[in-house]
PDB file of C-alpha atoms in Angstrom:
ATOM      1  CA  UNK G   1      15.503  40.718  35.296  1.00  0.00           C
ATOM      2  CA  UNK G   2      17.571  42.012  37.509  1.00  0.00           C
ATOM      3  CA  UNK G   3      20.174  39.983  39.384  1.00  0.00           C
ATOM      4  CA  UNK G   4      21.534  41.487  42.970  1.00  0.00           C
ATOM      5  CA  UNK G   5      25.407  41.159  43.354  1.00  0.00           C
ATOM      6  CA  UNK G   6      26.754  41.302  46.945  1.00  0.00           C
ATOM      7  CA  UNK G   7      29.620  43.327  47.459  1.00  0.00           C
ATOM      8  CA  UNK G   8      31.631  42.613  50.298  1.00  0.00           C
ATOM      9  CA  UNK G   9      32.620  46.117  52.328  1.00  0.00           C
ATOM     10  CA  UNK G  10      36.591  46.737  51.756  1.00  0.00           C
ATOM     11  CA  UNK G  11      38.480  47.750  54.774  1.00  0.00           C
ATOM     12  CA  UNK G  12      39.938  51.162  54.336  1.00  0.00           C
ATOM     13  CA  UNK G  13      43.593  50.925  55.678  1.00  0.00           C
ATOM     14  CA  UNK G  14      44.770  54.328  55.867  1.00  0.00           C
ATOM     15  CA  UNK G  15      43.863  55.759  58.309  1.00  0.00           C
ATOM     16  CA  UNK G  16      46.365  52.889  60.388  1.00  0.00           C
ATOM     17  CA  UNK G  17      48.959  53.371  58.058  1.00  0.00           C
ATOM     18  CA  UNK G  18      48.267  57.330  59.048  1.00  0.00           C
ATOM     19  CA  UNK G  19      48.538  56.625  62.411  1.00  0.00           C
ATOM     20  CA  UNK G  20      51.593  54.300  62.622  1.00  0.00           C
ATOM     21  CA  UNK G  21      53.714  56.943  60.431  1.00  0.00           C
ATOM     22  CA  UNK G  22      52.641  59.720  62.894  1.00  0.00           C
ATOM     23  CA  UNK G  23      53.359  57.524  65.939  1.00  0.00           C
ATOM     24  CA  UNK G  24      56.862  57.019  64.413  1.00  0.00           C
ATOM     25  CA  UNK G  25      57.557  59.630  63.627  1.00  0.00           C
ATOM     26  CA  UNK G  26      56.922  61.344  66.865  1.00  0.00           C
ATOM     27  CA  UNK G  27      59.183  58.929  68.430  1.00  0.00           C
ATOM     28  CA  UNK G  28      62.134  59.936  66.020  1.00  0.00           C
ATOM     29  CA  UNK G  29      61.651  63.826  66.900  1.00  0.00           C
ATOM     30  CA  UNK G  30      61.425  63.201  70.385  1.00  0.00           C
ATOM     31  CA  UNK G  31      65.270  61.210  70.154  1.00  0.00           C
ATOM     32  CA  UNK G  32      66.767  63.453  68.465  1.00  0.00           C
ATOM     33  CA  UNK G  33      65.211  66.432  70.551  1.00  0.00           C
ATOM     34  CA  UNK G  34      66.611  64.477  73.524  1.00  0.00           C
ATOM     35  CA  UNK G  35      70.071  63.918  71.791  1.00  0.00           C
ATOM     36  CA  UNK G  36      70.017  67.997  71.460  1.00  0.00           C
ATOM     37  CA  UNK G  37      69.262  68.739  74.738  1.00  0.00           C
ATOM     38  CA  UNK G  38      72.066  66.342  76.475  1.00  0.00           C
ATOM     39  CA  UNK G  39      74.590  67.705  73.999  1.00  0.00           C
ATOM     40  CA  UNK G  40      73.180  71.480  73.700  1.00  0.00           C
ATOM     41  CA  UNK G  41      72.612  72.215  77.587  1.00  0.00           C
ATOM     42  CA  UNK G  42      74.056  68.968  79.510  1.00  0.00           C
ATOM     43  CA  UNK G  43      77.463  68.872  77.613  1.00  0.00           C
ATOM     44  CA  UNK G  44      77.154  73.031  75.696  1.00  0.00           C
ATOM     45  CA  UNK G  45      80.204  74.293  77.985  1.00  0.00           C
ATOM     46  CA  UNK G  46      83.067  71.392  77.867  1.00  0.00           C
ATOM     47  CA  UNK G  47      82.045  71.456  74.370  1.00  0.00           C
ATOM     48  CA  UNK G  48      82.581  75.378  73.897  1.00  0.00           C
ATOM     49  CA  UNK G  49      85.724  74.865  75.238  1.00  0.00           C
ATOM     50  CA  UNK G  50      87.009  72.437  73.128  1.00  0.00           C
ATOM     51  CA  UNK G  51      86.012  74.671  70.091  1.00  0.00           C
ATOM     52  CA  UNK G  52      87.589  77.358  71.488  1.00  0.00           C
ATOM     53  CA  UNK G  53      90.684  75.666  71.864  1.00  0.00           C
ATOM     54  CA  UNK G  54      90.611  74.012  68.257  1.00  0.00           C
ATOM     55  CA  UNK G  55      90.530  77.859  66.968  1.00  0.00           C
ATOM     56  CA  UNK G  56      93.151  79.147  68.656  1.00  0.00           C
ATOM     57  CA  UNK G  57      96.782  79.639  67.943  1.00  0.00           C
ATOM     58  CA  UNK G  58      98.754  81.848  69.466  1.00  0.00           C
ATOM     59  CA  UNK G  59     102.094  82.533  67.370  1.00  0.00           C
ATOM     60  CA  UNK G  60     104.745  85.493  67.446  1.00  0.00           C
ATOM     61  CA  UNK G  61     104.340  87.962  64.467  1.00  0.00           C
ATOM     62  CA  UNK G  62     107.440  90.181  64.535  1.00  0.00           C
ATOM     63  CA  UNK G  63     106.449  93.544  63.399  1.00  0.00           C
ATOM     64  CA  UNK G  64     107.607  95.788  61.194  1.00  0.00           C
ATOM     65  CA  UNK G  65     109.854  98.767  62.201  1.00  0.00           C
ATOM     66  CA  UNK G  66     109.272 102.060  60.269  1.00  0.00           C
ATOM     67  CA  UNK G  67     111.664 104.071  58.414  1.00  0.00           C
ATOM     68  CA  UNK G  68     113.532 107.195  60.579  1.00  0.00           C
ATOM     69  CA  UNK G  69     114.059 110.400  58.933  1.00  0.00           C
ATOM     70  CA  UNK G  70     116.179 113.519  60.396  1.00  0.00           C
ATOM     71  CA  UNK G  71     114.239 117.004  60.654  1.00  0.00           C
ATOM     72  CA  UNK G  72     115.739 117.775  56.778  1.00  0.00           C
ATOM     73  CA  UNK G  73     113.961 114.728  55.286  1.00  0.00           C
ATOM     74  CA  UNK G  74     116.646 112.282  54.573  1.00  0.00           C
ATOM     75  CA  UNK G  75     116.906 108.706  55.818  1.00  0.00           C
ATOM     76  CA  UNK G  76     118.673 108.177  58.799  1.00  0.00           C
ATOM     77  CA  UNK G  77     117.808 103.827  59.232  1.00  0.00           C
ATOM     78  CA  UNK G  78     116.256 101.944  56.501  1.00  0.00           C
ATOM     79  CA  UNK G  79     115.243  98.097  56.356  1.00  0.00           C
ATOM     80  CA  UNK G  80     116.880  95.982  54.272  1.00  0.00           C
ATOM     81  CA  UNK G  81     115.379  92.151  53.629  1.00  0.00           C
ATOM     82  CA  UNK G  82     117.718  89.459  55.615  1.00  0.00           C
ATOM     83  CA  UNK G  83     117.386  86.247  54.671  1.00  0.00           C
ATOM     84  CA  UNK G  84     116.832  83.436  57.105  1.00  0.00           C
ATOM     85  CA  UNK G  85     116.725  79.748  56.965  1.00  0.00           C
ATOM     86  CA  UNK G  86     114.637  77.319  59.366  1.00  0.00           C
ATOM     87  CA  UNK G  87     113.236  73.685  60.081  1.00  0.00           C
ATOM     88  CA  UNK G  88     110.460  72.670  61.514  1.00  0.00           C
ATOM     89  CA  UNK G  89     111.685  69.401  62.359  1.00  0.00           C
ATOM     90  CA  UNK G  90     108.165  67.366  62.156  1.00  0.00           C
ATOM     91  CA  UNK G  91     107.966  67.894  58.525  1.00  0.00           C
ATOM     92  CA  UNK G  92     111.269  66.403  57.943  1.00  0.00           C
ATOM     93  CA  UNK G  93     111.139  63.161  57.733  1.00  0.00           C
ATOM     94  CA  UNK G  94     114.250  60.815  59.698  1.00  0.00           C
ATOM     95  CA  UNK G  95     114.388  58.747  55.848  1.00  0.00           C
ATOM     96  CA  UNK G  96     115.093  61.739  54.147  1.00  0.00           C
ATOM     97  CA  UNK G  97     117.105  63.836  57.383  1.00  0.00           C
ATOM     98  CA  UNK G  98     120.702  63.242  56.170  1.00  0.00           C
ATOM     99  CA  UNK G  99     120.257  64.064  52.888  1.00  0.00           C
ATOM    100  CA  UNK G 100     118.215  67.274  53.668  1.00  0.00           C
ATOM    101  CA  UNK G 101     120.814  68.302  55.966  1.00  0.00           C
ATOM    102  CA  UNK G 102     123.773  67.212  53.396  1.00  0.00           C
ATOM    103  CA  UNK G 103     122.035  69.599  50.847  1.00  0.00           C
ATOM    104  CA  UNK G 104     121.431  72.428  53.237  1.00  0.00           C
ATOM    105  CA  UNK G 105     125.122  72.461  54.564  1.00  0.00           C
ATOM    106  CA  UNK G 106     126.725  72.024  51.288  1.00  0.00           C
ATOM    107  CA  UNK G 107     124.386  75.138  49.699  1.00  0.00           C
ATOM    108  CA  UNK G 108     124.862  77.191  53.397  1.00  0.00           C
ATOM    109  CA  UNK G 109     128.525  76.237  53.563  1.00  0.00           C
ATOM    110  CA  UNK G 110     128.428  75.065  57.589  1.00  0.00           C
ATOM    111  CA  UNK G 111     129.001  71.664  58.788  1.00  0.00           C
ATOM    112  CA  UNK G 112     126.290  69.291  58.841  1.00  0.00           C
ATOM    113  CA  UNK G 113     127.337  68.613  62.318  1.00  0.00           C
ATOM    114  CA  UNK G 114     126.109  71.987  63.042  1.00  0.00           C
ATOM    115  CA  UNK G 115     122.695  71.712  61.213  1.00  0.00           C
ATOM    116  CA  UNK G 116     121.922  68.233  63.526  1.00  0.00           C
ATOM    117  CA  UNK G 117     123.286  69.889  66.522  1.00  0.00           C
ATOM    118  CA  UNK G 118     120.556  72.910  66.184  1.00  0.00           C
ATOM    119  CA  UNK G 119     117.446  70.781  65.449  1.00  0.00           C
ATOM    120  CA  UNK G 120     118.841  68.093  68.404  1.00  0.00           C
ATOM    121  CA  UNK G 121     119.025  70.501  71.095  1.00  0.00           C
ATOM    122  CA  UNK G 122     115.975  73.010  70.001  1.00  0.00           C
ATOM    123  CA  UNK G 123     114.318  73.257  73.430  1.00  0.00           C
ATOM    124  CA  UNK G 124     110.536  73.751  72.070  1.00  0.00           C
ATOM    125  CA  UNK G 125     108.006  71.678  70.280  1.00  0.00           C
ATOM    126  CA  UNK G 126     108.947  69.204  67.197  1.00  0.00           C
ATOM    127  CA  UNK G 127     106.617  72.118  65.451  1.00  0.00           C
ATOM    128  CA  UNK G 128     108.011  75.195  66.128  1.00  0.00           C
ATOM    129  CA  UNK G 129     110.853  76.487  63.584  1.00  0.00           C
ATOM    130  CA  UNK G 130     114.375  75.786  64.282  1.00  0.00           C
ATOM    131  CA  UNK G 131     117.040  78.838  62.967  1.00  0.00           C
ATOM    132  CA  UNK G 132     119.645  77.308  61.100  1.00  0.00           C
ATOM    133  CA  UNK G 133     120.947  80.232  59.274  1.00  0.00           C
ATOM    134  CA  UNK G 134     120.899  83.818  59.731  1.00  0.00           C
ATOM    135  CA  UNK G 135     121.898  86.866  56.658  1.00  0.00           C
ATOM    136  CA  UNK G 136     121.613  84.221  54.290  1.00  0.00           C
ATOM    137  CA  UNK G 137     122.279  85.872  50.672  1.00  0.00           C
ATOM    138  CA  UNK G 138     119.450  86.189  48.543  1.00  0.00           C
ATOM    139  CA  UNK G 139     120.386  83.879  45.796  1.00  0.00           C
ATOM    140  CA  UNK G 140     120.777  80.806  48.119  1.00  0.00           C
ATOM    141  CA  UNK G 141     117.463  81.917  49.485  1.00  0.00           C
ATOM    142  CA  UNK G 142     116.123  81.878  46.510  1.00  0.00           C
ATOM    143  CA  UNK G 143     117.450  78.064  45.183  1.00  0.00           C
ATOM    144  CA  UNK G 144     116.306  76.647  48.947  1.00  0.00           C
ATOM    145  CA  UNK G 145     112.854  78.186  48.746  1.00  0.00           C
ATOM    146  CA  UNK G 146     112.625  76.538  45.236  1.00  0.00           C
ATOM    147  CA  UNK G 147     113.618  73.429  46.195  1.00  0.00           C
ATOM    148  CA  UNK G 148     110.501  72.209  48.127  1.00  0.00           C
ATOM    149  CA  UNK G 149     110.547  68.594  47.296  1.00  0.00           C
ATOM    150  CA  UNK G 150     114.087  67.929  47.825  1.00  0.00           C
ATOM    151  CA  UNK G 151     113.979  70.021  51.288  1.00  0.00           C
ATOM    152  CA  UNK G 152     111.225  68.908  52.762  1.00  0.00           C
ATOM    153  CA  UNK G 153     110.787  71.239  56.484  1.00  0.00           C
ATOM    154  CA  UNK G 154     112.598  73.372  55.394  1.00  0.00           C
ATOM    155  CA  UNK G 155     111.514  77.094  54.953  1.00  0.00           C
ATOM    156  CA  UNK G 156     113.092  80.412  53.970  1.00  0.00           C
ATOM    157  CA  UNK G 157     111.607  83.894  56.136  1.00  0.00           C
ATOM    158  CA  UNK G 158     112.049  87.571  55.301  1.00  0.00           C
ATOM    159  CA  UNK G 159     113.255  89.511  58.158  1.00  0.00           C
ATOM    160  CA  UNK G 160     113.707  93.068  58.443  1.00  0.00           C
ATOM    161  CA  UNK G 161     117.462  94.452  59.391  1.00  0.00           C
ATOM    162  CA  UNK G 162     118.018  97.778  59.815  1.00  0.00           C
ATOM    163  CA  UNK G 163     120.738  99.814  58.676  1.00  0.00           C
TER     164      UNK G 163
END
């Protein structure tokens, strides 16, 4: 006996499934190749010249002088280490500026007058470094370049003096 069972065909779906991925994803590579073009060809040079811009900063770098010997060998100048204080007045905060400049004239020995007057009527940017003091000795240098967190702006640069 043998009984005949009807099977009903399935639909194979993958092939649209196939189709629809490729068909999307076509469309994604083709915005994004579009996106590169405007920005690599349409928009390459203002954007070059932005970068270049970002990347550079043009600031003074004193050199250092060499030493000066007469024809028998012995020194005639050497360099000696002078101490010198600054501020760069936009990392000083105006909470903390009377303190900071209380602490600096009391360890320099000027006037705080003096200290406000400098950074008041420095003619540059608020990020360029102010001078306050010049030939400062080394052990104040060394207790104002330790004190960071009370000093905030404040910074202490070797320069070379001859002698």
């Amino acid at each position: 006996m043998s009984t005949l069972v009807h099977e009903t065909p399935v639909r194979d779906r993958r092939p649209l499934r196939f189709v629809a991925f490729g068909i999307a994803e076509i469309i994604g590579v083709s915005g994004l190749s579009a996106r590169l073009f405007y920005l690599q060809v349409n928009q390459g040079v203002q954007y070059a010249q932005i970068s270049t811009q970002n990347r550079t900063v043009q600031q003074a770098i004193p050199s250092t002088r060499g030493l000066i010997y007469d024809r028998k060998g012995r020194p005639l100048v050497q360099n000696e280490p002078s101490f010198a204080v600054k501020i760069r007045p936009v990392d000083l905060p105006l909470s903390q500026r009377d303190s900071v400049v209380a602490r600096l004239a009391a360890l320099l020995a000027m006037d705080p007058a003096d200290i406000n007057a400098s950074l008041d009527e420095n003619p540059g940017s608020r990020f360029d470094l102010v001078r306050i003091a010049q030939d400062v000795p080394r052990d104040v240098a060394d207790i104002i370049a330790e004190e960071t967190l009370a000093l905030p702006g404040v910074e202490v640069d070797v320069e070379t003096q001859r002698r």
